[in-house]
Each structure stands twice: as C-alpha cells, then as structure tokens.
Coordinates of C-alpha atoms and ligand atoms in Angstrom, one line a residue:
Chain A
M808 CA 0.0 0.0 0.0
T809 CA 1.6 3.3 -1.1
T810 CA 1.1 6.5 0.8
A811 CA -0.7 7.8 -2.3
N812 CA -3.3 5.0 -2.2
Q813 CA -3.6 5.5 1.5
A814 CA -4.4 9.2 1.0
T815 CA -7.0 8.2 -1.7
I816 CA -8.8 5.9 0.7
K817 CA -9.0 8.5 3.3
D818 CA -10.2 11.1 0.8
Q819 CA -12.9 8.7 -0.5
V820 CA -14.1 8.0 3.1
R821 CA -14.1 11.7 3.9
Q822 CA -15.9 12.6 0.7
F823 CA -18.5 9.8 1.3
I824 CA -19.2 11.0 4.8
R825 CA -19.4 14.6 3.9
E826 CA -21.7 14.2 0.9
E827 CA -23.8 11.3 2.0
L828 CA -24.0 11.6 5.8
A829 CA -22.9 14.9 7.1
S830 CA -24.6 17.3 4.6
A831 CA -28.1 15.9 5.4
K832 CA -27.4 16.8 9.0
G833 CA -26.3 20.3 8.1
I834 CA -22.7 19.6 9.0
S835 CA -20.1 20.6 6.4
T836 CA -16.8 20.3 8.2
F837 CA -15.4 17.7 10.6
R838 CA -11.9 16.6 11.8
D839 CA -10.4 13.3 10.9
D840 CA -10.2 12.4 14.6
E841 CA -13.6 13.7 15.6
S842 CA -16.3 11.2 16.8
L843 CA -18.9 11.3 14.1
M844 CA -21.2 9.2 16.2
A845 CA -21.2 11.5 19.1
N846 CA -22.1 14.5 16.9
G847 CA -24.8 12.4 15.1
V848 CA -23.3 12.4 11.6
I849 CA -23.1 8.6 11.7
D850 CA -26.4 7.2 13.1
S851 CA -27.5 3.6 13.2
L852 CA -28.5 3.7 9.5
G853 CA -25.4 5.7 8.6
V854 CA -23.2 2.9 10.0
F855 CA -24.7 0.5 7.4
R856 CA -24.5 3.0 4.6
L857 CA -20.8 3.4 5.5
V858 CA -20.3 -0.4 5.6
T859 CA -22.0 -0.8 2.2
F860 CA -19.8 1.9 0.8
M861 CA -16.7 0.2 2.1
E862 CA -17.9 -3.1 0.7
E863 CA -19.0 -1.9 -2.7
N864 CA -16.4 0.9 -3.4
L865 CA -13.3 -0.2 -1.5
G866 CA -13.8 -4.0 -1.8
V867 CA -13.4 -4.8 1.9
R868 CA -15.6 -7.1 3.9
V869 CA -16.6 -5.9 7.3
G870 CA -17.6 -8.6 9.8
D871 CA -20.7 -8.3 12.0
E872 CA -18.5 -8.1 15.1
E873 CA -16.5 -5.2 13.6
I874 CA -19.5 -2.9 13.2
R875 CA -18.9 -0.9 16.4
A876 CA -18.0 2.6 17.4
E877 CA -14.3 1.9 18.1
N878 CA -13.8 0.9 14.4
L879 CA -16.2 3.3 12.7
E880 CA -16.6 6.5 14.7
S881 CA -14.1 8.7 13.0
V882 CA -12.4 9.1 9.6
D883 CA -9.1 8.0 11.2
K884 CA -10.6 4.9 12.7
I885 CA -12.4 3.9 9.5
E886 CA -9.2 4.3 7.6
Q887 CA -7.3 2.1 10.1
L888 CA -10.0 -0.6 9.7
I889 CA -9.7 -0.5 5.9
L890 CA -5.9 -0.6 5.9
S891 CA -5.8 -3.5 8.4
K892 CA -8.0 -5.4 6.0
I893 CA -6.1 -4.5 2.9
K894 CA -2.8 -5.6 4.6
K895 CA -4.3 -8.9 5.6
N896 CA -5.2 -9.7 1.9
Chain B
M878 CA -26.6 -16.7 -11.3
D879 CA -27.9 -20.0 -10.2
F880 CA -31.5 -20.3 -9.0
A881 CA -31.5 -24.0 -8.2
W882 CA -30.9 -25.7 -4.9
T883 CA -28.0 -28.2 -5.1
D884 CA -29.0 -31.9 -5.0
E885 CA -28.0 -32.1 -1.3
Q886 CA -30.1 -29.0 -0.5
A887 CA -33.1 -30.4 -2.4
A888 CA -32.8 -33.7 -0.6
F889 CA -32.5 -32.0 2.8
R890 CA -35.5 -29.9 1.9
K891 CA -37.6 -33.0 1.3
E892 CA -36.4 -34.6 4.5
V893 CA -37.3 -31.5 6.5
I894 CA -40.8 -31.4 5.0
R895 CA -41.3 -35.0 5.8
F896 CA -40.1 -34.5 9.3
A897 CA -42.3 -31.5 9.9
Q898 CA -45.4 -33.1 8.4
Q899 CA -45.0 -36.2 10.5
E900 CA -43.9 -34.8 13.8
L901 CA -45.0 -31.2 14.3
N902 CA -48.7 -31.0 13.3
D903 CA -50.6 -33.0 15.8
D904 CA -53.5 -31.5 17.8
M905 CA -53.0 -28.1 16.2
I906 CA -56.4 -26.6 16.6
R907 CA -56.5 -27.4 20.3
R908 CA -53.0 -26.2 20.9
D909 CA -53.7 -22.9 19.2
H910 CA -56.9 -22.6 21.2
D911 CA -55.1 -23.2 24.5
S912 CA -52.0 -21.1 23.5
E913 CA -49.9 -24.2 24.2
F914 CA -46.2 -24.3 23.4
S915 CA -44.9 -27.8 22.6
R916 CA -41.7 -28.6 24.4
S917 CA -41.8 -32.1 22.9
H918 CA -41.8 -30.6 19.4
W919 CA -38.9 -28.4 20.4
N920 CA -36.9 -31.5 21.5
K921 CA -37.8 -33.3 18.3
C922 CA -36.5 -30.3 16.2
A923 CA -33.3 -30.3 18.3
D924 CA -32.8 -34.1 17.6
F925 CA -33.4 -33.5 13.9
G926 CA -30.7 -30.8 14.0
I927 CA -32.8 -27.6 13.4
Q928 CA -31.6 -25.5 16.3
G929 CA -28.0 -26.3 15.5
L930 CA -28.2 -25.5 11.8
P931 CA -26.3 -22.2 11.6
V932 CA -23.9 -22.9 14.5
P933 CA -20.4 -24.0 13.7
Q934 CA -19.7 -27.8 14.1
E935 CA -17.0 -27.2 16.8
Y936 CA -19.8 -26.2 19.2
G937 CA -22.0 -29.1 18.2
G938 CA -23.9 -27.3 15.4
G939 CA -24.6 -28.3 11.9
G940 CA -22.4 -25.6 10.4
A941 CA -24.9 -25.1 7.5
D942 CA -24.4 -22.1 5.2
T943 CA -26.9 -19.3 5.0
L944 CA -28.8 -20.6 1.9
T945 CA -29.1 -24.2 3.3
T946 CA -30.4 -22.8 6.6
L947 CA -32.9 -20.6 4.7
C948 CA -33.9 -23.7 2.6
A949 CA -34.6 -25.6 5.8
L950 CA -36.6 -22.8 7.4
E951 CA -38.7 -22.5 4.2
A952 CA -39.3 -26.3 4.2
L953 CA -40.4 -26.1 7.9
G954 CA -42.8 -23.4 7.0
Y955 CA -44.2 -25.6 4.3
G956 CA -44.4 -28.8 6.3
C957 CA -45.3 -27.4 9.8
R958 CA -48.7 -25.8 10.3
D959 CA -47.7 -24.5 13.7
N960 CA -46.5 -21.0 12.7
G961 CA -46.3 -20.0 16.4
F962 CA -43.9 -22.8 17.2
L963 CA -41.7 -21.9 14.2
F964 CA -41.7 -18.3 15.4
S965 CA -40.4 -19.4 18.7
L966 CA -37.8 -21.5 17.0
N967 CA -36.7 -18.6 14.8
A968 CA -36.5 -16.2 17.8
H969 CA -34.3 -18.7 19.6
M970 CA -32.0 -19.2 16.6
W971 CA -31.5 -15.6 15.4
T972 CA -31.8 -13.6 18.6
T973 CA -29.8 -15.9 20.9
E974 CA -27.7 -18.5 19.0
I975 CA -26.5 -16.1 16.3
P976 CA -25.4 -13.3 18.6
I977 CA -23.5 -15.7 20.8
T978 CA -21.9 -17.3 17.8
A979 CA -20.9 -14.0 16.3
F980 CA -20.1 -12.0 19.4
G981 CA -19.6 -14.4 22.2
S982 CA -16.3 -15.1 23.9
E983 CA -14.9 -18.6 23.6
A984 CA -16.1 -19.4 27.1
Q985 CA -19.6 -18.1 26.4
K986 CA -19.8 -20.1 23.2
R987 CA -18.7 -23.3 25.0
R988 CA -21.1 -22.7 27.9
Y989 CA -24.2 -21.8 26.0
L990 CA -24.2 -23.0 22.4
P991 CA -24.3 -26.8 23.1
K992 CA -27.3 -26.4 25.5
L993 CA -29.1 -24.2 23.0
I994 CA -28.5 -26.6 20.1
S995 CA -29.4 -29.7 22.0
G996 CA -32.9 -28.4 23.0
E997 CA -32.0 -28.4 26.7
W998 CA -32.2 -24.6 26.8
I999 CA -34.5 -22.1 25.2
G1000 CA -33.2 -18.7 24.4
L1001 CA -34.7 -15.3 23.8
H1002 CA -33.8 -11.6 23.5
A1003 CA -35.5 -8.7 25.3
M1004 CA -35.1 -5.4 23.6
T1005 CA -38.6 -3.9 23.5
E1006 CA -39.8 -1.9 26.5
P1007 CA -43.2 -0.4 27.3
G1008 CA -41.7 3.0 26.2
A1009 CA -39.3 1.8 23.6
G1010 CA -40.7 -0.1 20.6
S1011 CA -39.7 1.0 17.1
D1012 CA -37.4 3.5 18.8
A1013 CA -35.6 0.6 20.3
Y1014 CA -32.4 2.3 21.3
S1015 CA -34.2 4.7 23.5
L1016 CA -34.5 1.9 26.0
R1017 CA -34.4 2.7 29.7
T1018 CA -33.1 -0.5 31.2
R1019 CA -29.8 0.3 32.8
A1020 CA -26.7 -1.7 33.5
A1021 CA -24.5 -0.3 36.3
R1022 CA -21.0 -1.7 36.8
K1023 CA -20.4 -2.7 40.4
G1024 CA -17.0 -4.4 40.9
N1025 CA -17.0 -7.7 39.0
C1026 CA -20.7 -7.5 38.3
Y1027 CA -23.3 -5.5 36.4
V1028 CA -26.6 -4.6 38.0
L1029 CA -29.6 -4.5 35.7
N1030 CA -32.8 -2.6 36.3
G1031 CA -35.7 -2.1 33.9
T1032 CA -38.8 -3.6 32.3
K1033 CA -39.1 -5.4 29.1
T1034 CA -42.2 -6.4 27.2
F1035 CA -43.2 -8.6 24.2
A1036 CA -40.3 -11.0 24.9
T1037 CA -40.9 -14.2 22.8
N1038 CA -40.2 -17.4 24.7
A1039 CA -40.0 -15.6 28.1
E1040 CA -42.2 -18.1 29.9
H1041 CA -39.9 -21.1 28.9
G1042 CA -36.7 -19.2 28.6
D1043 CA -33.4 -20.5 30.1
L1044 CA -31.1 -17.8 28.6
F1045 CA -32.1 -14.2 28.2
I1046 CA -30.2 -11.7 26.2
I1047 CA -31.1 -8.4 27.8
F1048 CA -30.3 -5.1 26.2
A1049 CA -29.5 -2.3 28.6
N1050 CA -27.7 1.0 28.5
V1051 CA -24.4 1.3 30.4
D1052 CA -24.3 5.1 29.9
P1053 CA -27.4 7.0 28.8
D1054 CA -25.2 10.0 27.8
L1055 CA -23.8 7.8 25.0
N1056 CA -27.3 7.3 23.6
P1057 CA -27.4 4.2 21.3
N1058 CA -23.6 3.8 21.7
G1059 CA -24.2 2.9 25.3
V1060 CA -26.6 0.0 24.5
S1061 CA -25.1 -3.3 25.5
A1062 CA -26.2 -6.9 25.6
F1063 CA -26.1 -9.2 28.7
L1064 CA -26.5 -12.9 29.1
V1065 CA -28.8 -13.6 32.0
E1066 CA -29.6 -17.2 33.0
K1067 CA -33.0 -18.3 34.3
G1068 CA -33.1 -18.3 38.1
T1069 CA -30.8 -15.3 38.5
P1070 CA -32.1 -13.3 41.5
G1071 CA -33.8 -10.2 40.2
L1072 CA -34.8 -11.7 36.8
I1073 CA -38.6 -11.8 37.0
V1074 CA -40.6 -13.3 34.2
G1075 CA -44.0 -11.6 34.4
K1076 CA -47.4 -12.5 33.0
K1077 CA -47.9 -14.3 29.8
L1078 CA -49.6 -12.1 27.2
H1079 CA -52.5 -13.4 25.1
K1080 CA -52.5 -12.5 21.5
M1081 CA -54.4 -12.6 18.2
G1082 CA -52.2 -15.2 16.5
L1083 CA -48.9 -17.1 16.9
R1084 CA -50.6 -18.4 20.1
T1085 CA -48.4 -21.4 20.5
S1086 CA -45.4 -19.1 20.9
P1087 CA -45.3 -17.7 24.4
I1088 CA -44.7 -14.0 24.8
G1089 CA -44.4 -12.1 28.1
E1090 CA -43.0 -9.3 30.2
I1091 CA -39.7 -9.3 32.1
A1092 CA -38.7 -7.2 35.0
L1093 CA -35.1 -6.7 36.1
V1094 CA -34.9 -5.6 39.7
D1095 CA -31.3 -5.2 41.0
C1096 CA -30.5 -8.2 38.9
E1097 CA -26.8 -8.8 39.5
I1098 CA -24.8 -10.8 36.9
P1099 CA -21.1 -11.5 36.6
A1100 CA -19.2 -9.0 34.4
E1101 CA -18.2 -11.8 32.1
N1102 CA -21.8 -12.2 31.1
L1103 CA -21.5 -9.0 29.0
L1104 CA -21.8 -10.1 25.4
D1105 CA -18.8 -8.7 23.5
K1106 CA -18.1 -5.2 24.8
E1107 CA -20.0 -2.3 26.3
G1108 CA -21.7 -0.4 23.5
S1109 CA -21.9 -3.4 21.1
G1110 CA -25.7 -3.6 21.5
Q1111 CA -26.5 -1.9 18.2
A1112 CA -24.2 -4.3 16.2
I1113 CA -25.6 -7.3 18.0
F1114 CA -29.2 -6.3 17.6
T1115 CA -28.8 -5.4 13.9
T1116 CA -27.1 -8.7 13.3
S1117 CA -30.0 -10.6 14.9
M1118 CA -32.5 -8.6 13.0
E1119 CA -30.8 -9.2 9.6
W1120 CA -30.9 -12.9 10.2
E1121 CA -34.4 -12.9 11.7
R1122 CA -35.9 -10.8 8.9
T1123 CA -34.4 -13.2 6.3
C1124 CA -35.1 -16.5 8.0
I1125 CA -38.5 -16.0 9.6
M1126 CA -39.7 -14.8 6.2
A1127 CA -38.4 -18.0 4.7
S1128 CA -40.9 -19.8 7.0
H1129 CA -43.5 -17.4 5.7
L1130 CA -42.7 -18.4 2.1
G1131 CA -43.2 -22.1 3.0
M1132 CA -46.5 -21.2 4.6
M1133 CA -47.6 -19.2 1.6
Q1134 CA -46.9 -22.2 -0.7
R1135 CA -48.8 -24.6 1.6
V1136 CA -51.8 -22.2 1.7
M1137 CA -51.7 -21.7 -2.1
E1138 CA -51.6 -25.5 -2.7
T1139 CA -54.6 -25.9 -0.3
C1140 CA -56.5 -23.2 -2.3
I1141 CA -55.7 -24.9 -5.6
K1142 CA -57.0 -28.2 -4.4
Y1143 CA -60.1 -26.6 -3.0
A1144 CA -60.8 -24.6 -6.1
R1145 CA -60.6 -27.8 -8.2
E1146 CA -62.9 -29.8 -5.8
R1147 CA -65.5 -27.2 -4.8
S1148 CA -68.2 -26.7 -7.5
Q1149 CA -70.8 -24.0 -7.8
F1150 CA -73.0 -23.1 -10.8
G1151 CA -72.0 -26.5 -12.2
Q1152 CA -68.3 -26.0 -12.4
P1153 CA -65.2 -26.0 -10.2
I1154 CA -64.9 -22.5 -8.6
G1155 CA -61.3 -22.3 -9.9
K1156 CA -62.8 -21.9 -13.4
F1157 CA -64.2 -18.5 -12.4
S1158 CA -61.6 -16.0 -13.3
A1159 CA -62.2 -14.1 -10.1
I1160 CA -61.0 -17.2 -8.2
G1161 CA -58.3 -18.2 -10.7
N1162 CA -56.9 -14.7 -10.6
K1163 CA -56.5 -14.9 -6.8
I1164 CA -54.5 -18.1 -7.1
A1165 CA -52.4 -16.4 -9.8
D1166 CA -51.8 -13.4 -7.5
M1167 CA -50.8 -15.8 -4.7
D1168 CA -48.3 -17.4 -7.0
V1169 CA -46.8 -14.1 -8.1
R1170 CA -46.4 -13.0 -4.5
L1171 CA -44.8 -16.3 -3.6
E1172 CA -42.3 -16.1 -6.5
T1173 CA -41.5 -12.4 -6.0
G1174 CA -41.0 -13.0 -2.2
R1175 CA -38.6 -15.9 -3.0
L1176 CA -36.5 -13.8 -5.3
L1177 CA -36.2 -11.0 -2.8
L1178 CA -35.4 -13.3 0.1
Y1179 CA -33.0 -15.6 -1.7
K1180 CA -31.1 -12.5 -2.9
A1181 CA -30.8 -11.2 0.7
A1182 CA -29.6 -14.6 1.9
W1183 CA -27.2 -14.9 -1.0
L1184 CA -25.6 -11.6 -0.1
K1185 CA -25.3 -12.7 3.5
S1186 CA -23.6 -15.9 2.4
Q1187 CA -21.1 -13.7 0.6
G1188 CA -20.2 -12.0 3.9
R1189 CA -22.1 -8.8 2.9
H1190 CA -24.6 -6.8 5.0
P1191 CA -27.9 -6.9 3.2
L1192 CA -29.7 -4.4 5.4
R1193 CA -31.5 -2.9 2.4
E1194 CA -32.3 -6.2 0.8
S1195 CA -33.5 -7.9 4.0
S1196 CA -35.7 -4.9 4.8
I1197 CA -37.2 -5.0 1.3
A1198 CA -37.8 -8.8 1.6
K1199 CA -39.2 -8.5 5.1
L1200 CA -41.6 -5.7 4.1
Y1201 CA -42.7 -7.5 1.0
V1202 CA -43.1 -11.0 2.2
S1203 CA -44.9 -10.1 5.5
E1204 CA -47.4 -8.0 3.6
A1205 CA -47.8 -10.4 0.7
C1206 CA -48.4 -13.3 3.2
I1207 CA -51.3 -11.4 4.8
Q1208 CA -52.9 -10.7 1.4
S1209 CA -52.5 -14.3 0.4
C1210 CA -54.1 -15.5 3.6
L1211 CA -57.0 -13.1 3.0
D1212 CA -57.4 -14.4 -0.5
A1213 CA -57.3 -18.0 0.8
I1214 CA -60.2 -17.3 3.1
Q1215 CA -62.1 -15.7 0.3
I1216 CA -61.5 -18.7 -2.0
H1217 CA -62.8 -21.0 0.8
G1218 CA -65.9 -18.9 1.3
G1219 CA -67.6 -19.4 4.7
Y1220 CA -65.5 -22.5 5.3
G1221 CA -62.4 -20.4 5.2
Y1222 CA -63.7 -18.4 8.1
M1223 CA -64.3 -21.5 10.2
T1224 CA -61.6 -22.6 12.6
D1225 CA -61.7 -26.3 11.5
Y1226 CA -60.5 -25.4 8.0
Q1227 CA -57.3 -24.0 9.6
I1228 CA -57.1 -21.0 7.2
E1229 CA -58.2 -18.3 9.5
R1230 CA -55.4 -19.3 11.9
E1231 CA -52.8 -18.7 9.1
L1232 CA -54.2 -15.2 8.7
R1233 CA -54.1 -14.5 12.4
D1234 CA -50.5 -15.8 12.5
A1235 CA -49.5 -13.7 9.5
V1236 CA -50.6 -10.4 10.8
A1237 CA -47.8 -10.2 13.4
G1238 CA -45.2 -10.3 10.5
K1239 CA -45.9 -6.6 9.9
I1240 CA -45.0 -5.8 13.5
Y1241 CA -42.1 -7.9 14.8
S1242 CA -38.5 -7.5 13.7
G1243 CA -39.3 -3.9 12.8
T1244 CA -42.8 -2.9 11.6
S1245 CA -43.6 -2.3 8.0
E1246 CA -43.4 1.4 8.6
I1247 CA -39.9 1.0 10.0
Q1248 CA -38.7 -1.1 7.1
R1249 CA -39.8 1.7 4.8
V1250 CA -37.9 4.2 7.1
I1251 CA -34.8 2.0 6.8
I1252 CA -35.0 1.6 3.0
A1253 CA -35.6 5.4 2.5
G1254 CA -32.9 6.1 5.1
L1255 CA -30.4 4.1 3.2
H1256 CA -31.1 6.4 0.3
G1257 CA -30.3 9.3 2.5
F1258 CA -33.8 10.4 3.6
Ligands
FAD1234 C1 -45.5 -11.5 18.0 C2 -44.4 -10.5 18.4 C3 -43.2 -11.0 19.0 C4 -42.3 -10.1 19.4 N1 -41.1 -10.6 20.0 C5 -40.2 -9.8 20.5 C6 -39.0 -10.3 21.2 O1 -38.8 -11.5 21.2 N2 -38.2 -9.4 21.7 C7 -38.4 -8.1 21.7 O2 -37.5 -7.3 22.2 N3 -39.5 -7.5 21.0 C8 -40.4 -8.4 20.5 N4 -41.5 -7.8 19.9 C9 -41.7 -6.4 19.9 C10 -41.6 -5.8 18.5 O3 -40.3 -5.7 18.1 C11 -42.3 -4.4 18.7 O4 -43.7 -4.6 18.9 C12 -42.1 -3.5 17.4 O5 -40.7 -3.2 17.3 C13 -43.0 -2.2 17.5 O6 -42.9 -1.6 18.7 P1 -44.2 -1.1 19.4 O7 -45.1 -2.3 19.5 O8 -43.9 -0.5 20.7 O9 -44.9 -0.1 18.4 P2 -44.6 1.5 18.3 O10 -43.1 1.6 18.0 O11 -45.2 2.2 19.4 O12 -45.3 1.8 16.9 C14 -46.7 2.0 16.8 C15 -47.0 2.4 15.3 O13 -46.3 3.6 15.0 C16 -45.5 3.3 13.9 N5 -44.2 4.1 13.9 C17 -43.3 4.1 15.0 N6 -42.3 4.9 14.7 C18 -42.4 5.3 13.4 C19 -41.6 6.0 12.4 N7 -40.4 6.5 12.8 N8 -42.1 6.2 11.2 C20 -43.3 5.7 10.8 N9 -44.1 5.0 11.7 C21 -43.7 4.7 12.9 C22 -45.2 1.8 13.9 O14 -44.8 1.3 12.6 C23 -46.6 1.3 14.4 O15 -47.4 1.2 13.3 C24 -42.5 -8.7 19.4 C25 -43.7 -8.2 18.8 C26 -44.7 -9.1 18.4 C27 -46.0 -8.6 17.8

C-alpha cells in the first residue's frame, strides 16, 4: 500500500461521509479524529451506509462483530480498519 | 446466477418437510386454542438438528451455510402448520444463538451453544420496553458496573419465549449519555435473582409461541456475562434482525406455498354453478396473484440470503424482503379465506389461523413502517 493509495482511501471515506451523511445533518466540516457518532453524523443507519460503501467501493468485507464505534466512529478509525483489512489480503 | 438448490439442499428440503409433516402438526387446533407451546416438538427439532443448523460444528452445530439454513426454514414453514412454534424457534436461533456465535467469547460459546442446540435450553432476547418499541435504542433499562458485576434494572415487554426461557439476552444501556452507543447486551440465566418473568400475554395469532414481560430488579450478573463489549448492543441487535428478517420470512414463504396449494386443491374440488370454482376467473386470478407474490418473495429473500452468504450486509435487501413477504403473506391468507368462502372463516379449516398468525409479520423484527424508514434512510432520507 503506497502513501498515495492511503491518501486516496482517506479522501474517499471523507468525501462519502461529507456528501452522503454529514450534509443531510447540516454539517459541512469535521476533523479526521472527531467522533462522528457523538455528533450524530453517523447514526445507526449511517453505519450501514458506510459499511455498504466500504464493501462496494473499496472492496473490503466488514464482519458483523467489527461494526462498532471503536472501528467506525471517525475518519481516522475507518481508515485504520480498511488498511488493516487490505494488509491482511 | 444459479436459481436452483443443489442436489443435497433439495434432498435436505424433502427430509425437513417429511419430518415437519409427520412430527409437528398434531393436535394443532386445540394447541392454538389453548395457547400451548410444545416442548416435545422443540426437542424433536433439536434431535433433527434444526436448532444447530447455523452454528459451527465445533460447538455441536450443523455448520450449515446461510442458503441451506434458509432452505430448511422454508421447508419447515411448508411442512409445519404451527406457525407460532416456528416463530419461537426462529427467535431462539436468530436472537440468541447467532449473537452468541458472532459476538460471544470462547467461554460463552462453550457454555451456552451446546445447550441451545441440544434443545435443553431455550433462548430469547429482550429489547422492547413499554416506552421503547420502534425507537428501540431509546430503551431505559440500565446496567451499572459494580466491581466484578453488572446490576440490571428495567422492564421489558413482548419477549418471545420468556415463559420457557433459560437464557435471556437483555439489552441495557451502560451510559445513557452515549445514547445508542451505550446500549449493550447481557447474558442472563434463568433463576438469576432479580430476573422476574411476568405475566404471559395473550395474542391474536402465533398463540403457540409464548410471549411475556420481564422485570429486572437489581439483577446482578457477573461482568463476564456481558456479550462482547460495552456499546456493542447496536451491532448485536442489527445482526440478529438481519438474520431474523431473512429466515423468519423463509418460513412465511413455505407457509404461503402450503396455503396456495390448499387453495388450488379446494378450487378444483369445490363446484358452484355446475363447475369448479377455480374456473371462475375471479378465483383463478386470486390463485395467480398468490403465486406471483410467492415467487417475488422468494427472489427477494434468496437474494438477501445470498448476499449474507457472501459476507455482505444486506440491510436494504433484507428490509425490502421482510416488508414485501410479510405484507404479501397477509394478502395471500385473506385471498385464501375468500377462496374457501364461509368454510375459510371457520376454525376447522385452519385457514383463519394462518391469517391471524401472518398479521404479526408486519410488526415484529421492525414494523412495515420502520422497514420503509430503513429503506428510505439508506437512500439518504
Ligand atoms: C409477535 C411479536 C413478537 C415479538 N417478539 C419480541 C421479542 O422477542 N423481543 C423483543 O424485544 N421484542 C419483540 N416484539 C416487539 C416488537 O419488536 C415491537 O412490537 C415492534 O418493534 C414495534 O414496537 P411497538 O409495538 O412499541 O410499536 P410502536 O413503536 O409504538 O409503533 C406504533 C406504530 O407507529 C409506527 N411508527 C413508529 N415509529 C415510526 C416512524 N419513525 N415512522 C413511521 N411509523 C412509525 C409503527 O410502525 C406502528 O405502526 C414482538 C412483537 C410481536 C408482535
């Protein structure tokens, strides 16, 4: 995994969250380390939209037991989860 | 795309139908009338291997894949007229066995799965509360950490299997400030002081499936009975619901096929105005509509199950399938009563019971309205 690819993944995650989840809640900016669950950007349905996005657009499979705040609550954590999966493959 | 069952699945399907028809249908009208749950049928299903189907072999289960499991549940729905019993069985499998399989520690899996598979123990989950139904995560049951224990306090309602339950998965919030992210799941064994199973509730249909209230009064359980981690409640509940929506609806499909076949037979045999009633297009069309619903439901459900078997999260697909099949089933049961005329309305013909049983499908595992909320929500609304 090159740094460029890594940046692309993070960009894609950020863009998805901004356009698909945050804008509907009237939020346009957020930090990469900010808890998007605490501020309501990622609600219970948002979690599944995010997982579907990861599965369909980034080609990673997310296990049932991985769908939890500690893996998905911020852009940084989502990126870590994706990278850990890509490394395993 | 392959729309056929494999030879093994087709043979298994036949075997399940034969088992269900021979073993699970006795005394049905009386048991429905008396709201009687059959423990002996439960044990027979366990001996046959139903409860163990989706659980890995290392814990004593059958290790069946998602589609084979779905195939068996559909076959049960076709062969077994006791929809209430199948509902209890589904609740046990998807809301107790599956969460323990997916989220349990090794010790929890070893302690609970063999008992749940063998029929010795009956499981259930209790999410719904008097004030928290569709808005499930607004639950008020609390879990407070006290040394090596959690203390649970709250009230649950509409808990399927409560009366006969041996293992209760109780959803409670460890920190209300975290809102849904504080919701956690706890394994509570029957007999734990402070776990009080309240009165059995009487209902319109699914009468052979017991349902009741639960009170938790300073109910102290060891900290190791937390399922997974604090805050995992949403993931656990959604996993259960995804399975339940897909597999309970498989039993609905089996039931829809059984009801349709009963109607076809009746429409051939019953004559009015000198001809079988099926020759009247008004009746033939109803049977055609039943068939269209059955086939459409199958496609939707099989797709959701197929996605699940690929390790995907078919929240959208299972919501669409649940919404469609539950509503289609009710309409087909209404049509079945109409085809049978006055006889269909009579208890002895066992069609009116199917309708009473079907109505609950629009309510449990998320109401029809909530399925629409989920589907629209996944499109960003
Ligand atoms: C047979 C049966 C078995 C069950 N088994 C269990 C079990 O084992 N464990 C368990 O925890 N629960 C169980 N339940 C409870 C079930 O999950 C709830 O009944 C269901 O979630 C609805 O909650 P409610 O009954 O409080 O209705 P409410 O949530 O009060 O809904 C009332 C009406 O308002 C509608 N509504 C609510 N919110 C919205 C919205 N946002 N948009 C549009 N419409 C809305 C609903 O669709 C419904 O029509 C069972 C229920 C039944 C009928």
